[in-house]
PDB file of C-alpha atoms and ligand atoms in Angstrom:
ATOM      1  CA  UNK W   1      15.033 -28.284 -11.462  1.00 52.00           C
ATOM      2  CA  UNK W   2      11.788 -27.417  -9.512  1.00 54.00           C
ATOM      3  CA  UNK W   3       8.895 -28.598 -11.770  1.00 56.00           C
ATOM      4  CA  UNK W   4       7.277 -25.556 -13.556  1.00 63.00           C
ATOM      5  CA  UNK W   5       3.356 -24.828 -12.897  1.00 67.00           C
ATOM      6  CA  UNK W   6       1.713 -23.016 -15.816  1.00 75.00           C
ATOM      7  CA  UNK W   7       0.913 -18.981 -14.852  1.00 79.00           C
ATOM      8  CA  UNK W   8      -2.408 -18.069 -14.020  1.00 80.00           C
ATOM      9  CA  UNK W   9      -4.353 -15.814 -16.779  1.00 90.00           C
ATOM     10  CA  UNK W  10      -5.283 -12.785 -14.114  1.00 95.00           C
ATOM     11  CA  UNK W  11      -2.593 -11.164 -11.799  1.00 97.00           C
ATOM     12  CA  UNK W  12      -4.863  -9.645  -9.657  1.00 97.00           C
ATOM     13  CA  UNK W  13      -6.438 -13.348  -9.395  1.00 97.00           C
ATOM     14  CA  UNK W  14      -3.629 -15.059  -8.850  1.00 97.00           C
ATOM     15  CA  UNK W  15      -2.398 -11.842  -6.173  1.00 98.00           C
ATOM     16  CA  UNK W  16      -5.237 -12.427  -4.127  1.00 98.00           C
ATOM     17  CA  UNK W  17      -4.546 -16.306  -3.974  1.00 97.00           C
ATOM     18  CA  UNK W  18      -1.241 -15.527  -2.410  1.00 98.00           C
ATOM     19  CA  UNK W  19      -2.483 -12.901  -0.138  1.00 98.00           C
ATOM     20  CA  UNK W  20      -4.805 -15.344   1.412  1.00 98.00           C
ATOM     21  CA  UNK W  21      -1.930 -18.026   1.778  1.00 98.00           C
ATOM     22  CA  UNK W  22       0.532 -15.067   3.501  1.00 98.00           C
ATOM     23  CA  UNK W  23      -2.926 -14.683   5.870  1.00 98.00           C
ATOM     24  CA  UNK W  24      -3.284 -17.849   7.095  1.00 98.00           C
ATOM     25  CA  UNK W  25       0.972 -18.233   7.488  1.00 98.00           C
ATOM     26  CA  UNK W  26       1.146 -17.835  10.934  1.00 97.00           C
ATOM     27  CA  UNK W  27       5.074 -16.692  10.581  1.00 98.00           C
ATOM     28  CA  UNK W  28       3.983 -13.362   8.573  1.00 98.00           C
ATOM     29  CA  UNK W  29       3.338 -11.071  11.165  1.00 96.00           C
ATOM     30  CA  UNK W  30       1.800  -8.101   8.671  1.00 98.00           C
ATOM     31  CA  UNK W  31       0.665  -9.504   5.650  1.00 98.00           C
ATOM     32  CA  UNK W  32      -0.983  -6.311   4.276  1.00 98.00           C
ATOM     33  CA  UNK W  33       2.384  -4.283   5.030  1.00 98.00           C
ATOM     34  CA  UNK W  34       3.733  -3.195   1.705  1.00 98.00           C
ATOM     35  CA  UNK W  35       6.508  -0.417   0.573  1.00 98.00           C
ATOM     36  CA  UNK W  36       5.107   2.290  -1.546  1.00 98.00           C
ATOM     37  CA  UNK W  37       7.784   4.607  -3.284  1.00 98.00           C
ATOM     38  CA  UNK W  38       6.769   7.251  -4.602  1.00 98.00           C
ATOM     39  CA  UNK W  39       9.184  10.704  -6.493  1.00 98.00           C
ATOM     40  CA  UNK W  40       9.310  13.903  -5.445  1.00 98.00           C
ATOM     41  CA  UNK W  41       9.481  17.019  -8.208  1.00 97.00           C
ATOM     42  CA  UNK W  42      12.809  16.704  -7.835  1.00 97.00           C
ATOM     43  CA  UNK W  43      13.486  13.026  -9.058  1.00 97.00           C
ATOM     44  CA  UNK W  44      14.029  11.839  -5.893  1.00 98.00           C
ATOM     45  CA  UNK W  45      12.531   8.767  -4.866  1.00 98.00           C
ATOM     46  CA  UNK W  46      11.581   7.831  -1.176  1.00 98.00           C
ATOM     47  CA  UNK W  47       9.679   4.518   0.355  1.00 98.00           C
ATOM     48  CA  UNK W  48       8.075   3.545   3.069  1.00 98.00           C
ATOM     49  CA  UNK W  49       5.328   1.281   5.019  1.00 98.00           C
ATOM     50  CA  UNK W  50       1.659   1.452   4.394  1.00 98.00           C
ATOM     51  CA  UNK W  51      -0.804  -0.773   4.819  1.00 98.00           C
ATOM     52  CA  UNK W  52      -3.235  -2.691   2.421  1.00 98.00           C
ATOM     53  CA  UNK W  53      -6.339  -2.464   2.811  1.00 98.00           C
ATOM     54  CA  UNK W  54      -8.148  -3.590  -0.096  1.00 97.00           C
ATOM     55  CA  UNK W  55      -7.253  -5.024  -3.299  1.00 98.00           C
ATOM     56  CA  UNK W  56      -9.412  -6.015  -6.284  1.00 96.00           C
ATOM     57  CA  UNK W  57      -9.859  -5.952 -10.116  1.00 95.00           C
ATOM     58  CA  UNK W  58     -10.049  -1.567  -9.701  1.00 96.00           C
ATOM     59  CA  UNK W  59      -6.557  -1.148  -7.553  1.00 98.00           C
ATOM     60  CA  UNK W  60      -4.459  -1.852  -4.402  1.00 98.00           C
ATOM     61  CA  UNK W  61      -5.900   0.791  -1.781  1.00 98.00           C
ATOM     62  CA  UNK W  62      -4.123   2.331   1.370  1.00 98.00           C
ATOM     63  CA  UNK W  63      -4.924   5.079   3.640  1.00 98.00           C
ATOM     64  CA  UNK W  64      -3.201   8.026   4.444  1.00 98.00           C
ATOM     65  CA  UNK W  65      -2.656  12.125   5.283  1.00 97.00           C
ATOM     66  CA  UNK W  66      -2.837  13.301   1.761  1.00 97.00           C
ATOM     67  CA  UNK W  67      -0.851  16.166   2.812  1.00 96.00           C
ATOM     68  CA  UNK W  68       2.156  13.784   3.862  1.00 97.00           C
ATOM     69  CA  UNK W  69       5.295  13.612   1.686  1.00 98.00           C
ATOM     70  CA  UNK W  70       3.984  10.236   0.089  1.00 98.00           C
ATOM     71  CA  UNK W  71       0.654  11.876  -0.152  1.00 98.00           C
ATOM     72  CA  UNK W  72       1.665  15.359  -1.949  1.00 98.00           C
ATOM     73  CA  UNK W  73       4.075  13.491  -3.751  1.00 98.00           C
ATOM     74  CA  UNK W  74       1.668  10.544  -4.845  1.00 98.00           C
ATOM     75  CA  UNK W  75      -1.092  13.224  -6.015  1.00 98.00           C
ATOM     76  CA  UNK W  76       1.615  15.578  -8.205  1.00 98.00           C
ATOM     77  CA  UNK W  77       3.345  12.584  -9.721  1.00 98.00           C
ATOM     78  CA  UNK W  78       0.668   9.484  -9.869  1.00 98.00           C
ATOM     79  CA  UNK W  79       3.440   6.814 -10.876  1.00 98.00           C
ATOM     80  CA  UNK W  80       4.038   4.679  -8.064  1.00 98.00           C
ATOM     81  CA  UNK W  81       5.308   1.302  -6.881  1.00 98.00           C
ATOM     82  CA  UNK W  82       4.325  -0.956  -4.426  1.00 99.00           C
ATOM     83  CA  UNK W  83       6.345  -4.008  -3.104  1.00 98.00           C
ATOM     84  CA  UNK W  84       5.321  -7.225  -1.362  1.00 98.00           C
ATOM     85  CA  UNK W  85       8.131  -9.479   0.303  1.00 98.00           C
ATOM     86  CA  UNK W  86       6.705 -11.788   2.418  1.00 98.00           C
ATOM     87  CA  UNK W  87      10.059 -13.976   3.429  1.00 98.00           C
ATOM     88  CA  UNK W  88       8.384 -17.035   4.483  1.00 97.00           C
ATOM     89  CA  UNK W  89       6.383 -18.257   1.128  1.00 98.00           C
ATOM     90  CA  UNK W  90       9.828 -16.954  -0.661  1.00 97.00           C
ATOM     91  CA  UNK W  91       7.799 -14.672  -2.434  1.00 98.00           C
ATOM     92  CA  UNK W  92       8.210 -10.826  -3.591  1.00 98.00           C
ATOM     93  CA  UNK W  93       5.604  -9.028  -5.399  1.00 98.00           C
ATOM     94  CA  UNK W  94       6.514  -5.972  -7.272  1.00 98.00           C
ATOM     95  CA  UNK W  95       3.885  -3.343  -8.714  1.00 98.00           C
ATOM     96  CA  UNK W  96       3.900  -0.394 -10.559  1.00 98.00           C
ATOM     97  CA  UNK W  97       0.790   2.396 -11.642  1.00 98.00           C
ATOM     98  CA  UNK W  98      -1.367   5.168 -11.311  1.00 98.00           C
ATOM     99  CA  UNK W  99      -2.630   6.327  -7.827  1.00 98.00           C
ATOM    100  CA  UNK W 100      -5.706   8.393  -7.508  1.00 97.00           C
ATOM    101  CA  UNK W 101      -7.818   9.118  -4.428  1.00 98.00           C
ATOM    102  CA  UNK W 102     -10.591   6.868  -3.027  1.00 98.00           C
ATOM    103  CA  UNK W 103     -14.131   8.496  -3.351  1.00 97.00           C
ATOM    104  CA  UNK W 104     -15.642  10.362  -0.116  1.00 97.00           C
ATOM    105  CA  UNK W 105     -17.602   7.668   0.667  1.00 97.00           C
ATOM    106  CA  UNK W 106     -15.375   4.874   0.718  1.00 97.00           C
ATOM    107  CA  UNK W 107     -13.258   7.097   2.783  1.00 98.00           C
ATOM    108  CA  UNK W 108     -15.958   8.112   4.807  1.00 98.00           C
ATOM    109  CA  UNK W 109     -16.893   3.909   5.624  1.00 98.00           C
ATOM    110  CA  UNK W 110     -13.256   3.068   6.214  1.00 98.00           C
ATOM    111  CA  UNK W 111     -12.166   6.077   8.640  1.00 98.00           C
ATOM    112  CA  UNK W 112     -15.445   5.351  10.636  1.00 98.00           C
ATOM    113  CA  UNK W 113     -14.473   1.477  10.935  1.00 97.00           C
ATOM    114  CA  UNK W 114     -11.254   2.993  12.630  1.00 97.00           C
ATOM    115  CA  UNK W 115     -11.067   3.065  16.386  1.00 97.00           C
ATOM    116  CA  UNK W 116     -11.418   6.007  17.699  1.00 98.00           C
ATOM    117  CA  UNK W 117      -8.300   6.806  19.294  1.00 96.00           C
ATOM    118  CA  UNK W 118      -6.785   6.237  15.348  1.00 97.00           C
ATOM    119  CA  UNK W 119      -9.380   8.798  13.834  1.00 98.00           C
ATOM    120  CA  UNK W 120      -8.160  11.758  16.599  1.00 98.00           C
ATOM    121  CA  UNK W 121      -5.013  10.559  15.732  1.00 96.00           C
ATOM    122  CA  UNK W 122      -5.429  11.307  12.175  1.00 96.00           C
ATOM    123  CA  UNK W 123      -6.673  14.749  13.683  1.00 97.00           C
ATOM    124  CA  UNK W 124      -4.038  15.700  15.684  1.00 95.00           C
ATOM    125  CA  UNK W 125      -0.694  14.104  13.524  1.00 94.00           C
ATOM    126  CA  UNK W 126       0.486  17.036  10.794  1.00 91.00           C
ATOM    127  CA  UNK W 127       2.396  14.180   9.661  1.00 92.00           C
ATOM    128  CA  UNK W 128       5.583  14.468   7.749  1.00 90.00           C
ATOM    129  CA  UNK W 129       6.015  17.947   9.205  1.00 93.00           C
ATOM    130  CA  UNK W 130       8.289  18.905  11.748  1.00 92.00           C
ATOM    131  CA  UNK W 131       7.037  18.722  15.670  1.00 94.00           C
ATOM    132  CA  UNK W 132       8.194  20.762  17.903  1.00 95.00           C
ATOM    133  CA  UNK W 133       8.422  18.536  20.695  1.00 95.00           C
ATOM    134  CA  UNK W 134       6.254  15.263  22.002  1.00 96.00           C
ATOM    135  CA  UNK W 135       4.126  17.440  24.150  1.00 97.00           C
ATOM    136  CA  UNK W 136       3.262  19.736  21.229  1.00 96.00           C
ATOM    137  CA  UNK W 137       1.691  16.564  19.633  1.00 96.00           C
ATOM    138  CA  UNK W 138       0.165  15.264  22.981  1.00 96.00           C
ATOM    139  CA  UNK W 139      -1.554  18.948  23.433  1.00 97.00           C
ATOM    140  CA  UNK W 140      -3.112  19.120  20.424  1.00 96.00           C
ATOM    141  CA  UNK W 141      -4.558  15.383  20.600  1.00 96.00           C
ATOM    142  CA  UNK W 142      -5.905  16.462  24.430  1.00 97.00           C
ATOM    143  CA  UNK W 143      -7.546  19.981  22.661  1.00 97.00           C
ATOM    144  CA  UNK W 144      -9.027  17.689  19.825  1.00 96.00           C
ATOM    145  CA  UNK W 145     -10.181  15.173  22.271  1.00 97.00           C
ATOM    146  CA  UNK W 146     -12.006  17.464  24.229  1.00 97.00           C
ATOM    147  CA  UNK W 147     -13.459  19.483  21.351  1.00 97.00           C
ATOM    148  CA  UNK W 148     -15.462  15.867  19.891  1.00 97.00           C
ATOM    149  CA  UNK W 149     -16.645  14.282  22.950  1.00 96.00           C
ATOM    150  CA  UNK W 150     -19.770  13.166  23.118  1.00 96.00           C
ATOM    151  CA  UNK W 151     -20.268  12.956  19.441  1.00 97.00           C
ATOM    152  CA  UNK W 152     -18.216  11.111  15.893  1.00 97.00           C
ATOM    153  CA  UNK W 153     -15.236  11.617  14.681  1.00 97.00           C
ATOM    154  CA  UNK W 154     -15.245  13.304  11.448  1.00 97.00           C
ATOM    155  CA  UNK W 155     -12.698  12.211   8.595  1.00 98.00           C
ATOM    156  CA  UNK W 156     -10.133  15.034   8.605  1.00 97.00           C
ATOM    157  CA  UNK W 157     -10.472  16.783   4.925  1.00 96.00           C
ATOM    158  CA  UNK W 158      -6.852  15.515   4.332  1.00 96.00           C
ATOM    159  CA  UNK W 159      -7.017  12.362   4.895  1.00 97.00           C
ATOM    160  CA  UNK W 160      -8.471   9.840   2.832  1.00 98.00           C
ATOM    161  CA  UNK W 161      -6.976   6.875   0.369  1.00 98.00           C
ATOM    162  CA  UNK W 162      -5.131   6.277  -2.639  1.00 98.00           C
ATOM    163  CA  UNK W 163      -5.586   3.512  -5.176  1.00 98.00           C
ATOM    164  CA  UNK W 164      -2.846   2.536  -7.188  1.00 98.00           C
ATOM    165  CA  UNK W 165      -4.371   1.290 -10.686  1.00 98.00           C
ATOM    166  CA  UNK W 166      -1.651  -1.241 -11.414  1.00 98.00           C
ATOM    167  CA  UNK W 167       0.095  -1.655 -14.810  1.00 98.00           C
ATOM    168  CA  UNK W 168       2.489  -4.061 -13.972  1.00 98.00           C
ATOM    169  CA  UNK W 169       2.749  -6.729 -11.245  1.00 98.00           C
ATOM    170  CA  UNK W 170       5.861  -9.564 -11.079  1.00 98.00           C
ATOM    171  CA  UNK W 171       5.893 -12.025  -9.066  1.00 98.00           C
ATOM    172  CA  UNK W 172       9.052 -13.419  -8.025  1.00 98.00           C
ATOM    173  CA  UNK W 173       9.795 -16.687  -6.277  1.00 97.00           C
ATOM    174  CA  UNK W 174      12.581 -18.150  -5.137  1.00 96.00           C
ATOM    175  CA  UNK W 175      14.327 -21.109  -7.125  1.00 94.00           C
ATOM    176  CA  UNK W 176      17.353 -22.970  -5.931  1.00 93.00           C
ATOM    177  CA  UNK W 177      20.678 -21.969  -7.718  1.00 91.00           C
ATOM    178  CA  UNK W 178      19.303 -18.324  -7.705  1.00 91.00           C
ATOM    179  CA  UNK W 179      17.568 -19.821 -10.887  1.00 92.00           C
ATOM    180  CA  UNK W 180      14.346 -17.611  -9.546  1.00 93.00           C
ATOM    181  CA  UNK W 181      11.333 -17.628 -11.213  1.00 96.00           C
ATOM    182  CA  UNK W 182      10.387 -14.151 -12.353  1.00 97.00           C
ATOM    183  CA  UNK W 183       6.848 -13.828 -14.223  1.00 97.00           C
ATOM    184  CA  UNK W 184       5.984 -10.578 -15.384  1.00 98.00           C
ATOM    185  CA  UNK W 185       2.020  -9.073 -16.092  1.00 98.00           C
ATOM    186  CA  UNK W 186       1.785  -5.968 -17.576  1.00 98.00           C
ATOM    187  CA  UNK W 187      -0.703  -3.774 -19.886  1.00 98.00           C
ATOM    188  CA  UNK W 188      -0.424  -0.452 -21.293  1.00 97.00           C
ATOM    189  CA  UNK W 189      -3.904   0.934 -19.276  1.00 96.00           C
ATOM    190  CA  UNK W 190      -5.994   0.129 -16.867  1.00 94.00           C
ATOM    191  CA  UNK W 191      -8.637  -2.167 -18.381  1.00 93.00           C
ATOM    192  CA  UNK W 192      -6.453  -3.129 -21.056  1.00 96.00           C
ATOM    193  CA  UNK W 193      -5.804  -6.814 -21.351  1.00 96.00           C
ATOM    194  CA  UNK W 194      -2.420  -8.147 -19.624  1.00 97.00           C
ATOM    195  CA  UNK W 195       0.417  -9.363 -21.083  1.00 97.00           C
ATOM    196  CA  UNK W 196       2.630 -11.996 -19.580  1.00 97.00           C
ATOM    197  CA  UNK W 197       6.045 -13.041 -20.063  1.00 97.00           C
ATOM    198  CA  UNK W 198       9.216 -14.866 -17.786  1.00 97.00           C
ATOM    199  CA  UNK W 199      12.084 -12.878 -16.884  1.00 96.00           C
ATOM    200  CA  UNK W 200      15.720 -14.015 -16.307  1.00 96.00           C
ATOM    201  CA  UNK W 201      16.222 -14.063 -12.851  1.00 96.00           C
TER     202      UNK W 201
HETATM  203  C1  FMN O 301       4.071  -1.547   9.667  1.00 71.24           C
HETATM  204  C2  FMN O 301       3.817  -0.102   9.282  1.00 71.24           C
HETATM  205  C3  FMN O 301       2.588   0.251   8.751  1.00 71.24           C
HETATM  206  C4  FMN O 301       2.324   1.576   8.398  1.00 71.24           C
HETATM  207  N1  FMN O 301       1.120   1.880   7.810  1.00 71.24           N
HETATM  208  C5  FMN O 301       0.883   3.152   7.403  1.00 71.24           C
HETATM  209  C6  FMN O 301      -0.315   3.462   6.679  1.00 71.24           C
HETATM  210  O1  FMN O 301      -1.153   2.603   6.367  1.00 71.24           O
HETATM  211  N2  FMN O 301      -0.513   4.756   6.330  1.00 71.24           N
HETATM  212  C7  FMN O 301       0.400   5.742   6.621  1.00 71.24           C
HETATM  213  O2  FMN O 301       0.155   6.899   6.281  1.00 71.24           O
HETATM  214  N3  FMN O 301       1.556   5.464   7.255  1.00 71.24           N
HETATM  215  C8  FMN O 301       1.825   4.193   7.649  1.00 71.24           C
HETATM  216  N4  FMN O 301       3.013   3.893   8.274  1.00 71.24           N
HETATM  217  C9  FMN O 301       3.987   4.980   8.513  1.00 71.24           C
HETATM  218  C10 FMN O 301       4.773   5.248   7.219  1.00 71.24           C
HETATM  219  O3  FMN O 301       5.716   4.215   6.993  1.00 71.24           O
HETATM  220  C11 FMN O 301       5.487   6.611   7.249  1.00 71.24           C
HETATM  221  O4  FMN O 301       6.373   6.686   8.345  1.00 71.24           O
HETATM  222  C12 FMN O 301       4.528   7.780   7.367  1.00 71.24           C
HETATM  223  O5  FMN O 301       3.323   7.538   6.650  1.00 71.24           O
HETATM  224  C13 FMN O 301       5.160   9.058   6.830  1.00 71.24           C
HETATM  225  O6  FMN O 301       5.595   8.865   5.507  1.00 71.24           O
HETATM  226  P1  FMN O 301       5.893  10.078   4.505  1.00 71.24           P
HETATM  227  O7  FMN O 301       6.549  11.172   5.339  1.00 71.24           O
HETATM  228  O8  FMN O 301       6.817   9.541   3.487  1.00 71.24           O
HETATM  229  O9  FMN O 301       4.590  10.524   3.947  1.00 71.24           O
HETATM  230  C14 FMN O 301       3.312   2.582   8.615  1.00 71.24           C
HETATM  231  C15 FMN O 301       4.559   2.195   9.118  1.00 71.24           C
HETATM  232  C16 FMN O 301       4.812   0.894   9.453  1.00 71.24           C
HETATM  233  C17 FMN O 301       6.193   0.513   9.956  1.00 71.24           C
END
């Protein structure tokens, strides 16, 4: 057997050490890409790609058109999960909590930091409903383009980021024999200290 290393105290801590290592691993071509699933009113659950882009002690935040299916669906029915498999450290990190919207301002900063063919984007994508056609799309982003020249690129009303306040984060490794190491944080609110504990693989 692999020798064991004793588990860090803080999961956010020991999160941010292994984002750092999946930065600098040349073979991970999108370190911040993560799944986020999230349930509809109906029970059904749906996933897909978002980006980090910033984690800390307060949350894992990514950016987004609030009016989207993961955005309606994120605001009616907070509980989410995020998931982390970055194949060539052998690693998957799994979390689960609360998301609630960024404040204006931090929206505000990170939407101006965007270039600005991404903010008319933003603008001119209804996403998650249904287009009509290409051109449809490719008209509207021509009108918006046209109606802010010359001056910035306001942050759509709708769009804007969610924070997921985690209450659980495992981290998963790979072990030979399928033996996998499986270690477990949790706490019952944000704030509240974490518990740890292994689980069988
Ligand atoms: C690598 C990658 C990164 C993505 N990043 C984002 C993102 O940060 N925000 C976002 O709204 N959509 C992002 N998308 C698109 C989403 O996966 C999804 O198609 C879109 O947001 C609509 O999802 P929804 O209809 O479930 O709301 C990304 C897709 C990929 C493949």
């Amino acid at each position: 057997m692999e020798p064991q290393r004793p588990a860090p105290d803080d999961p956010i801590a020991r999160f941010l050490a292994l984002f750092d290592l999946a930065k600098r691993t040349p073979q991970i071509m999108e370190p911040t890409g993560m799944v986020l699933s999230t349930v509809g009113d109906d029970g059904r659950p749906s996933s897909r790609v978002v980006l980090l882009k910033g984690v800390d002690e307060e949350g894992f935040v990514f950016y987004t058109n609030l009016e989207s299916r993961k955005g309606r669906e994120a605001l009616a029915r907070p509980s989410v999960a995020l998931l982390f498999w970055w194949h060539p450290l052998e690693v998957q990190v799994r979390v689960e909590g609360a998301a609630q919207r960024v404040g204006d301002e931090d929206a505000d900063a990170y939407f101006a930091s965007r270039p600005r063919g991404s903010q008319l984007g933003a603008w001119a994508s209804d996403q998650s409903r249904p287009l009509k056609s290409r051109e449809e799309l490719e008209a509207r982003l021509a009108e918006l383009t046209e109606r802010f020249e010359g001056m910035p690129v306001p942050r759509p009303p709708h769009w804007s980021g969610l924070r997921v306040r985690p209450l659980s984060i495992e981290f998963w490794k790979n072990r030979t024999n399928r033996l996998h190491e499986r270690h477990l944080y949790a706490r019952e609110k944000p704030g509240a200290p974490w518990s740890f504990a292994l689980l069988n693989p």
